[in-house]
Amino acid sequence: MTQVIRETLAVGLLSCNCTILGDETSREAIVVDPGYDVPKILALLAKHQLTVKQIVVTHAHIDHIASAQSMRQITGAPILYNQADLPLVAMMDIQASWFDLAVPEVQPPDHSPADGEKVAVCGIIGTVLYTPGHSEGSICLYVPAETLLLAGDTLFAGGVGRTDFPGGDEGKLQASLRERLAALPGETVVVPGHGPETTIEIERDSNPWMQS
Ligand SMILES: [Zn+2]
């Protein structure tokens, strides 16, 4: 049974949760949502002697995607995100102005994964779940062997990401939560895009967005 290293750190002014998943045997890693603070992310990778093989972005909001391109340049790993978020990429300058941030260089994804597609490195297999609502292209990465869900801004502890940005849709978000995420095993640990971790069971019991 391989051991998986997980590091989650809040990056940037908007405290986006960036997660590193690394396989202890192969030393291959997936980095999810490298929004900012590349030196901190690289330091953790070095601490665990991990090599990044996949960069996954849950959605194309600036706080989640801003440093994906620099991670790609440094590591050579491809960037995966849903092309349905390309309209958000096209308005990166406007996104930057919302938060008074510099405009980052953001490229189209190297690969736009399908719903249900596996994202794997040696020793770790995740499944992409389409969960539109917070943005049209929002995805979650579900890692069944770790009972782990990297939820982006689709689900927070006790709440959800806002739906009033372009591409947001409250009805779609509700469907994503009730039809897709609520169906996952209760013990699944949820790492949201911002704030503390939770579980599917806790959110099913107490988050109004998860209840029909
Ligand atoms: Zn967002």
PDB file of C-alpha atoms and ligand atoms in Angstrom:
ATOM      1  CA  MET A   1       0.000   0.000   0.000  1.00  0.00           C
ATOM      2  CA  THR A   2       1.591   3.212  -1.096  1.00  0.00           C
ATOM      3  CA  GLN A   3       1.630   6.184   1.204  1.00  0.00           C
ATOM      4  CA  VAL A   4       0.409   9.490  -0.059  1.00  0.00           C
ATOM      5  CA  ILE A   5       1.915  12.731   1.188  1.00  0.00           C
ATOM      6  CA  ARG A   6      -0.561  15.581   1.372  1.00  0.00           C
ATOM      7  CA  GLU A   7       0.272  19.202   2.036  1.00  0.00           C
ATOM      8  CA  THR A   8      -2.392  21.906   1.886  1.00  0.00           C
ATOM      9  CA  LEU A   9      -1.334  25.521   2.181  1.00  0.00           C
ATOM     10  CA  ALA A  10      -3.221  28.784   1.861  1.00  0.00           C
ATOM     11  CA  VAL A  11      -1.636  30.862  -0.905  1.00  0.00           C
ATOM     12  CA  GLY A  12      -1.950  34.483  -1.933  1.00  0.00           C
ATOM     13  CA  LEU A  13      -3.887  37.425  -0.554  1.00  0.00           C
ATOM     14  CA  LEU A  14      -7.193  35.586  -1.022  1.00  0.00           C
ATOM     15  CA  SER A  15      -5.910  32.502   0.866  1.00  0.00           C
ATOM     16  CA  CYS A  16      -6.652  29.924  -1.796  1.00  0.00           C
ATOM     17  CA  ASN A  17      -6.003  26.384  -0.584  1.00  0.00           C
ATOM     18  CA  CYS A  18      -3.299  24.822  -2.734  1.00  0.00           C
ATOM     19  CA  THR A  19      -2.793  21.082  -2.271  1.00  0.00           C
ATOM     20  CA  ILE A  20       0.189  18.896  -3.065  1.00  0.00           C
ATOM     21  CA  LEU A  21      -0.425  15.154  -3.370  1.00  0.00           C
ATOM     22  CA  GLY A  22       2.748  13.106  -3.584  1.00  0.00           C
ATOM     23  CA  ASP A  23       3.431   9.395  -3.767  1.00  0.00           C
ATOM     24  CA  GLU A  24       6.044   8.359  -1.222  1.00  0.00           C
ATOM     25  CA  THR A  25       7.462   5.605  -3.416  1.00  0.00           C
ATOM     26  CA  SER A  26       7.599   7.141  -6.879  1.00  0.00           C
ATOM     27  CA  ARG A  27       8.027  10.728  -5.546  1.00  0.00           C
ATOM     28  CA  GLU A  28       5.618  11.911  -8.254  1.00  0.00           C
ATOM     29  CA  ALA A  29       3.186  14.643  -7.343  1.00  0.00           C
ATOM     30  CA  ILE A  30       0.040  16.462  -8.402  1.00  0.00           C
ATOM     31  CA  VAL A  31      -0.310  20.139  -7.481  1.00  0.00           C
ATOM     32  CA  VAL A  32      -3.838  21.512  -7.306  1.00  0.00           C
ATOM     33  CA  ASP A  33      -4.615  25.239  -7.495  1.00  0.00           C
ATOM     34  CA  PRO A  34      -1.161  26.869  -7.374  1.00  0.00           C
ATOM     35  CA  GLY A  35      -2.643  30.350  -7.227  1.00  0.00           C
ATOM     36  CA  TYR A  36       0.255  32.218  -5.682  1.00  0.00           C
ATOM     37  CA  ASP A  37       3.314  31.694  -3.452  1.00  0.00           C
ATOM     38  CA  VAL A  38       5.257  29.474  -5.862  1.00  0.00           C
ATOM     39  CA  PRO A  39       8.399  29.602  -3.627  1.00  0.00           C
ATOM     40  CA  LYS A  40       6.409  28.160  -0.692  1.00  0.00           C
ATOM     41  CA  ILE A  41       4.966  25.421  -2.895  1.00  0.00           C
ATOM     42  CA  LEU A  42       8.412  24.608  -4.303  1.00  0.00           C
ATOM     43  CA  ALA A  43       9.870  24.487  -0.779  1.00  0.00           C
ATOM     44  CA  LEU A  44       7.296  21.877   0.259  1.00  0.00           C
ATOM     45  CA  LEU A  45       7.948  19.873  -2.882  1.00  0.00           C
ATOM     46  CA  ALA A  46      11.668  19.968  -2.155  1.00  0.00           C
ATOM     47  CA  LYS A  47      11.139  19.031   1.496  1.00  0.00           C
ATOM     48  CA  HIS A  48       9.410  15.829   0.361  1.00  0.00           C
ATOM     49  CA  GLN A  49      11.658  15.363  -2.696  1.00  0.00           C
ATOM     50  CA  LEU A  50       8.638  15.392  -4.987  1.00  0.00           C
ATOM     51  CA  THR A  51       8.552  15.940  -8.743  1.00  0.00           C
ATOM     52  CA  VAL A  52       5.417  17.565 -10.129  1.00  0.00           C
ATOM     53  CA  LYS A  53       3.864  15.617 -12.986  1.00  0.00           C
ATOM     54  CA  GLN A  54       0.409  17.200 -13.162  1.00  0.00           C
ATOM     55  CA  ILE A  55      -0.937  20.647 -12.381  1.00  0.00           C
ATOM     56  CA  VAL A  56      -4.693  20.696 -11.842  1.00  0.00           C
ATOM     57  CA  VAL A  57      -6.726  23.893 -11.561  1.00  0.00           C
ATOM     58  CA  THR A  58     -10.261  23.545 -10.151  1.00  0.00           C
ATOM     59  CA  HIS A  59     -11.461  26.684 -11.956  1.00  0.00           C
ATOM     60  CA  ALA A  60     -10.058  29.734 -13.695  1.00  0.00           C
ATOM     61  CA  HIS A  61     -10.512  32.341 -10.988  1.00  0.00           C
ATOM     62  CA  ILE A  62      -7.368  34.379 -10.538  1.00  0.00           C
ATOM     63  CA  ASP A  63      -6.683  33.240  -6.979  1.00  0.00           C
ATOM     64  CA  HIS A  64      -6.583  29.576  -8.097  1.00  0.00           C
ATOM     65  CA  ILE A  65      -4.839  29.831 -11.477  1.00  0.00           C
ATOM     66  CA  ALA A  66      -2.492  32.846 -11.321  1.00  0.00           C
ATOM     67  CA  SER A  67       0.767  30.920 -10.842  1.00  0.00           C
ATOM     68  CA  ALA A  68      -0.117  27.756 -12.771  1.00  0.00           C
ATOM     69  CA  GLN A  69       1.934  28.949 -15.739  1.00  0.00           C
ATOM     70  CA  SER A  70       5.034  29.611 -13.632  1.00  0.00           C
ATOM     71  CA  MET A  71       4.666  26.180 -12.001  1.00  0.00           C
ATOM     72  CA  ARG A  72       4.468  24.725 -15.504  1.00  0.00           C
ATOM     73  CA  GLN A  73       7.594  26.590 -16.590  1.00  0.00           C
ATOM     74  CA  ILE A  74       9.545  25.443 -13.540  1.00  0.00           C
ATOM     75  CA  THR A  75       8.344  21.823 -13.404  1.00  0.00           C
ATOM     76  CA  GLY A  76       7.518  21.036 -17.041  1.00  0.00           C
ATOM     77  CA  ALA A  77       4.231  19.490 -15.875  1.00  0.00           C
ATOM     78  CA  PRO A  78       1.083  20.012 -17.965  1.00  0.00           C
ATOM     79  CA  ILE A  79      -1.816  22.128 -16.743  1.00  0.00           C
ATOM     80  CA  LEU A  80      -5.264  20.567 -16.621  1.00  0.00           C
ATOM     81  CA  TYR A  81      -8.452  22.529 -16.286  1.00  0.00           C
ATOM     82  CA  ASN A  82     -11.861  22.635 -17.873  1.00  0.00           C
ATOM     83  CA  GLN A  83     -11.968  24.609 -21.110  1.00  0.00           C
ATOM     84  CA  ALA A  84     -15.478  25.738 -20.177  1.00  0.00           C
ATOM     85  CA  ASP A  85     -13.644  28.298 -18.008  1.00  0.00           C
ATOM     86  CA  LEU A  86     -11.797  29.871 -20.951  1.00  0.00           C
ATOM     87  CA  PRO A  87     -14.153  32.894 -20.899  1.00  0.00           C
ATOM     88  CA  LEU A  88     -12.789  33.587 -17.395  1.00  0.00           C
ATOM     89  CA  VAL A  89      -9.235  33.337 -18.715  1.00  0.00           C
ATOM     90  CA  ALA A  90     -10.089  35.864 -21.427  1.00  0.00           C
ATOM     91  CA  MET A  91     -11.061  38.336 -18.709  1.00  0.00           C
ATOM     92  CA  MET A  92      -8.041  37.843 -16.459  1.00  0.00           C
ATOM     93  CA  ASP A  93      -7.363  41.611 -16.547  1.00  0.00           C
ATOM     94  CA  ILE A  94     -10.867  42.271 -15.239  1.00  0.00           C
ATOM     95  CA  GLN A  95     -10.486  39.582 -12.570  1.00  0.00           C
ATOM     96  CA  ALA A  96      -7.217  41.203 -11.503  1.00  0.00           C
ATOM     97  CA  SER A  97      -8.931  44.585 -11.226  1.00  0.00           C
ATOM     98  CA  TRP A  98     -11.603  43.151  -8.877  1.00  0.00           C
ATOM     99  CA  PHE A  99      -8.933  42.405  -6.304  1.00  0.00           C
ATOM    100  CA  ASP A 100      -6.361  45.041  -7.259  1.00  0.00           C
ATOM    101  CA  LEU A 101      -3.898  42.322  -8.312  1.00  0.00           C
ATOM    102  CA  ALA A 102      -1.313  42.255 -11.097  1.00  0.00           C
ATOM    103  CA  VAL A 103      -2.545  40.585 -14.292  1.00  0.00           C
ATOM    104  CA  PRO A 104      -0.990  37.094 -14.408  1.00  0.00           C
ATOM    105  CA  GLU A 105      -0.031  35.216 -17.562  1.00  0.00           C
ATOM    106  CA  VAL A 106      -2.636  32.476 -17.988  1.00  0.00           C
ATOM    107  CA  GLN A 107      -2.642  30.081 -20.934  1.00  0.00           C
ATOM    108  CA  PRO A 108      -5.309  27.692 -22.224  1.00  0.00           C
ATOM    109  CA  PRO A 109      -5.030  24.266 -20.562  1.00  0.00           C
ATOM    110  CA  ASP A 110      -2.636  21.688 -21.949  1.00  0.00           C
ATOM    111  CA  HIS A 111      -5.541  19.326 -21.505  1.00  0.00           C
ATOM    112  CA  SER A 112      -9.209  19.851 -20.666  1.00  0.00           C
ATOM    113  CA  PRO A 113     -10.268  16.710 -18.783  1.00  0.00           C
ATOM    114  CA  ALA A 114     -13.647  15.063 -19.376  1.00  0.00           C
ATOM    115  CA  ASP A 115     -16.077  14.398 -16.575  1.00  0.00           C
ATOM    116  CA  GLY A 116     -15.038  11.136 -14.910  1.00  0.00           C
ATOM    117  CA  GLU A 117     -11.555  11.237 -16.434  1.00  0.00           C
ATOM    118  CA  LYS A 118      -8.716   9.865 -14.316  1.00  0.00           C
ATOM    119  CA  VAL A 119      -5.827  12.140 -13.408  1.00  0.00           C
ATOM    120  CA  ALA A 120      -2.967   9.904 -12.360  1.00  0.00           C
ATOM    121  CA  VAL A 121       0.656   9.984 -11.391  1.00  0.00           C
ATOM    122  CA  CYS A 122       2.543   6.892 -10.286  1.00  0.00           C
ATOM    123  CA  GLY A 123       0.791   5.851  -7.044  1.00  0.00           C
ATOM    124  CA  ILE A 124      -2.102   8.349  -7.018  1.00  0.00           C
ATOM    125  CA  ILE A 125      -5.312   8.219  -9.036  1.00  0.00           C
ATOM    126  CA  GLY A 126      -7.862  11.008  -8.937  1.00  0.00           C
ATOM    127  CA  THR A 127     -11.155  11.328 -10.788  1.00  0.00           C
ATOM    128  CA  VAL A 128     -12.366  14.597 -12.267  1.00  0.00           C
ATOM    129  CA  LEU A 129     -15.938  15.482 -11.324  1.00  0.00           C
ATOM    130  CA  TYR A 130     -17.683  18.209 -13.286  1.00  0.00           C
ATOM    131  CA  THR A 131     -19.351  20.478 -10.764  1.00  0.00           C
ATOM    132  CA  PRO A 132     -20.487  23.627 -12.594  1.00  0.00           C
ATOM    133  CA  GLY A 133     -22.087  26.443 -10.649  1.00  0.00           C
ATOM    134  CA  HIS A 134     -19.399  28.544  -8.983  1.00  0.00           C
ATOM    135  CA  SER A 135     -18.073  28.819 -12.539  1.00  0.00           C
ATOM    136  CA  GLU A 136     -19.146  26.984 -15.686  1.00  0.00           C
ATOM    137  CA  GLY A 137     -15.921  24.968 -15.765  1.00  0.00           C
ATOM    138  CA  SER A 138     -15.538  24.195 -12.055  1.00  0.00           C
ATOM    139  CA  ILE A 139     -14.241  20.708 -11.331  1.00  0.00           C
ATOM    140  CA  CYS A 140     -13.469  18.739  -8.193  1.00  0.00           C
ATOM    141  CA  LEU A 141     -10.723  16.135  -7.908  1.00  0.00           C
ATOM    142  CA  TYR A 142     -11.859  13.026  -6.037  1.00  0.00           C
ATOM    143  CA  VAL A 143      -9.184  10.643  -4.769  1.00  0.00           C
ATOM    144  CA  PRO A 144     -11.065   7.549  -3.575  1.00  0.00           C
ATOM    145  CA  ALA A 145      -8.041   5.707  -2.135  1.00  0.00           C
ATOM    146  CA  GLU A 146      -7.419   8.676   0.159  1.00  0.00           C
ATOM    147  CA  THR A 147     -11.145   9.341   0.775  1.00  0.00           C
ATOM    148  CA  LEU A 148     -10.313  12.876  -0.276  1.00  0.00           C
ATOM    149  CA  LEU A 149     -12.095  15.538  -2.314  1.00  0.00           C
ATOM    150  CA  LEU A 150     -10.343  18.659  -3.518  1.00  0.00           C
ATOM    151  CA  ALA A 151     -13.452  20.751  -4.003  1.00  0.00           C
ATOM    152  CA  GLY A 152     -12.265  24.121  -5.251  1.00  0.00           C
ATOM    153  CA  ASP A 153     -14.914  26.748  -4.564  1.00  0.00           C
ATOM    154  CA  THR A 154     -17.826  24.371  -5.199  1.00  0.00           C
ATOM    155  CA  LEU A 155     -18.087  23.483  -1.499  1.00  0.00           C
ATOM    156  CA  PHE A 156     -16.833  25.204   1.656  1.00  0.00           C
ATOM    157  CA  ALA A 157     -17.244  24.136   5.284  1.00  0.00           C
ATOM    158  CA  GLY A 158     -20.769  25.385   5.966  1.00  0.00           C
ATOM    159  CA  GLY A 159     -21.114  27.224   2.670  1.00  0.00           C
ATOM    160  CA  VAL A 160     -20.314  27.456  -1.021  1.00  0.00           C
ATOM    161  CA  GLY A 161     -18.409  29.716  -3.378  1.00  0.00           C
ATOM    162  CA  ARG A 162     -20.269  32.753  -4.673  1.00  0.00           C
ATOM    163  CA  THR A 163     -22.239  32.486  -7.891  1.00  0.00           C
ATOM    164  CA  ASP A 164     -22.404  36.161  -8.846  1.00  0.00           C
ATOM    165  CA  PHE A 165     -19.211  36.183 -10.914  1.00  0.00           C
ATOM    166  CA  PRO A 166     -19.555  35.716 -14.708  1.00  0.00           C
ATOM    167  CA  GLY A 167     -20.312  32.054 -15.458  1.00  0.00           C
ATOM    168  CA  GLY A 168     -21.717  31.447 -11.997  1.00  0.00           C
ATOM    169  CA  ASP A 169     -25.117  29.755 -11.737  1.00  0.00           C
ATOM    170  CA  GLU A 170     -26.871  29.064  -8.455  1.00  0.00           C
ATOM    171  CA  GLY A 171     -29.133  26.346  -9.881  1.00  0.00           C
ATOM    172  CA  LYS A 172     -26.194  24.477 -11.397  1.00  0.00           C
ATOM    173  CA  LEU A 173     -24.252  24.775  -8.162  1.00  0.00           C
ATOM    174  CA  GLN A 174     -27.150  23.321  -6.207  1.00  0.00           C
ATOM    175  CA  ALA A 175     -27.397  20.403  -8.667  1.00  0.00           C
ATOM    176  CA  SER A 176     -23.632  19.780  -8.481  1.00  0.00           C
ATOM    177  CA  LEU A 177     -23.793  19.657  -4.690  1.00  0.00           C
ATOM    178  CA  ARG A 178     -26.964  17.598  -4.311  1.00  0.00           C
ATOM    179  CA  GLU A 179     -26.524  15.215  -7.212  1.00  0.00           C
ATOM    180  CA  ARG A 180     -22.786  14.730  -7.326  1.00  0.00           C
ATOM    181  CA  LEU A 181     -20.969  15.644  -4.123  1.00  0.00           C
ATOM    182  CA  ALA A 182     -23.705  14.476  -1.738  1.00  0.00           C
ATOM    183  CA  ALA A 183     -23.432  11.027  -3.355  1.00  0.00           C
ATOM    184  CA  LEU A 184     -19.803  10.581  -2.244  1.00  0.00           C
ATOM    185  CA  PRO A 185     -18.989   8.483   0.862  1.00  0.00           C
ATOM    186  CA  GLY A 186     -19.711  10.394   4.067  1.00  0.00           C
ATOM    187  CA  GLU A 187     -16.194   9.940   5.424  1.00  0.00           C
ATOM    188  CA  THR A 188     -14.668  11.738   2.435  1.00  0.00           C
ATOM    189  CA  VAL A 189     -12.447  14.567   3.669  1.00  0.00           C
ATOM    190  CA  VAL A 190     -13.199  17.767   1.787  1.00  0.00           C
ATOM    191  CA  VAL A 191     -10.450  20.309   1.175  1.00  0.00           C
ATOM    192  CA  PRO A 192     -12.323  23.392   0.002  1.00  0.00           C
ATOM    193  CA  GLY A 193     -10.887  26.175  -2.121  1.00  0.00           C
ATOM    194  CA  HIS A 194     -10.819  28.419   0.932  1.00  0.00           C
ATOM    195  CA  GLY A 195     -11.051  27.866   4.676  1.00  0.00           C
ATOM    196  CA  PRO A 196     -11.010  24.799   6.903  1.00  0.00           C
ATOM    197  CA  GLU A 197     -11.453  21.181   5.914  1.00  0.00           C
ATOM    198  CA  THR A 198     -14.697  19.311   6.449  1.00  0.00           C
ATOM    199  CA  THR A 199     -16.302  16.003   5.435  1.00  0.00           C
ATOM    200  CA  ILE A 200     -19.123  15.094   3.069  1.00  0.00           C
ATOM    201  CA  GLU A 201     -21.109  13.732   6.037  1.00  0.00           C
ATOM    202  CA  ILE A 202     -20.837  16.988   8.014  1.00  0.00           C
ATOM    203  CA  GLU A 203     -21.883  19.045   5.007  1.00  0.00           C
ATOM    204  CA  ARG A 204     -24.731  16.673   4.101  1.00  0.00           C
ATOM    205  CA  ASP A 205     -26.035  17.047   7.656  1.00  0.00           C
ATOM    206  CA  SER A 206     -25.568  20.766   8.166  1.00  0.00           C
ATOM    207  CA  ASN A 207     -24.897  22.684   4.941  1.00  0.00           C
ATOM    208  CA  PRO A 208     -28.225  24.016   3.569  1.00  0.00           C
ATOM    209  CA  TRP A 209     -26.805  23.929   0.040  1.00  0.00           C
ATOM    210  CA  MET A 210     -26.407  20.148   0.237  1.00  0.00           C
ATOM    211  CA  GLN A 211     -29.987  19.516   1.327  1.00  0.00           C
ATOM    212  CA  SER A 212     -32.935  19.019  -0.993  1.00  0.00           C
TER     213      SER A 212
HETATM  214 ZN    ZN B   1     -13.445  30.900  -7.271  1.00  0.00          ZN
END
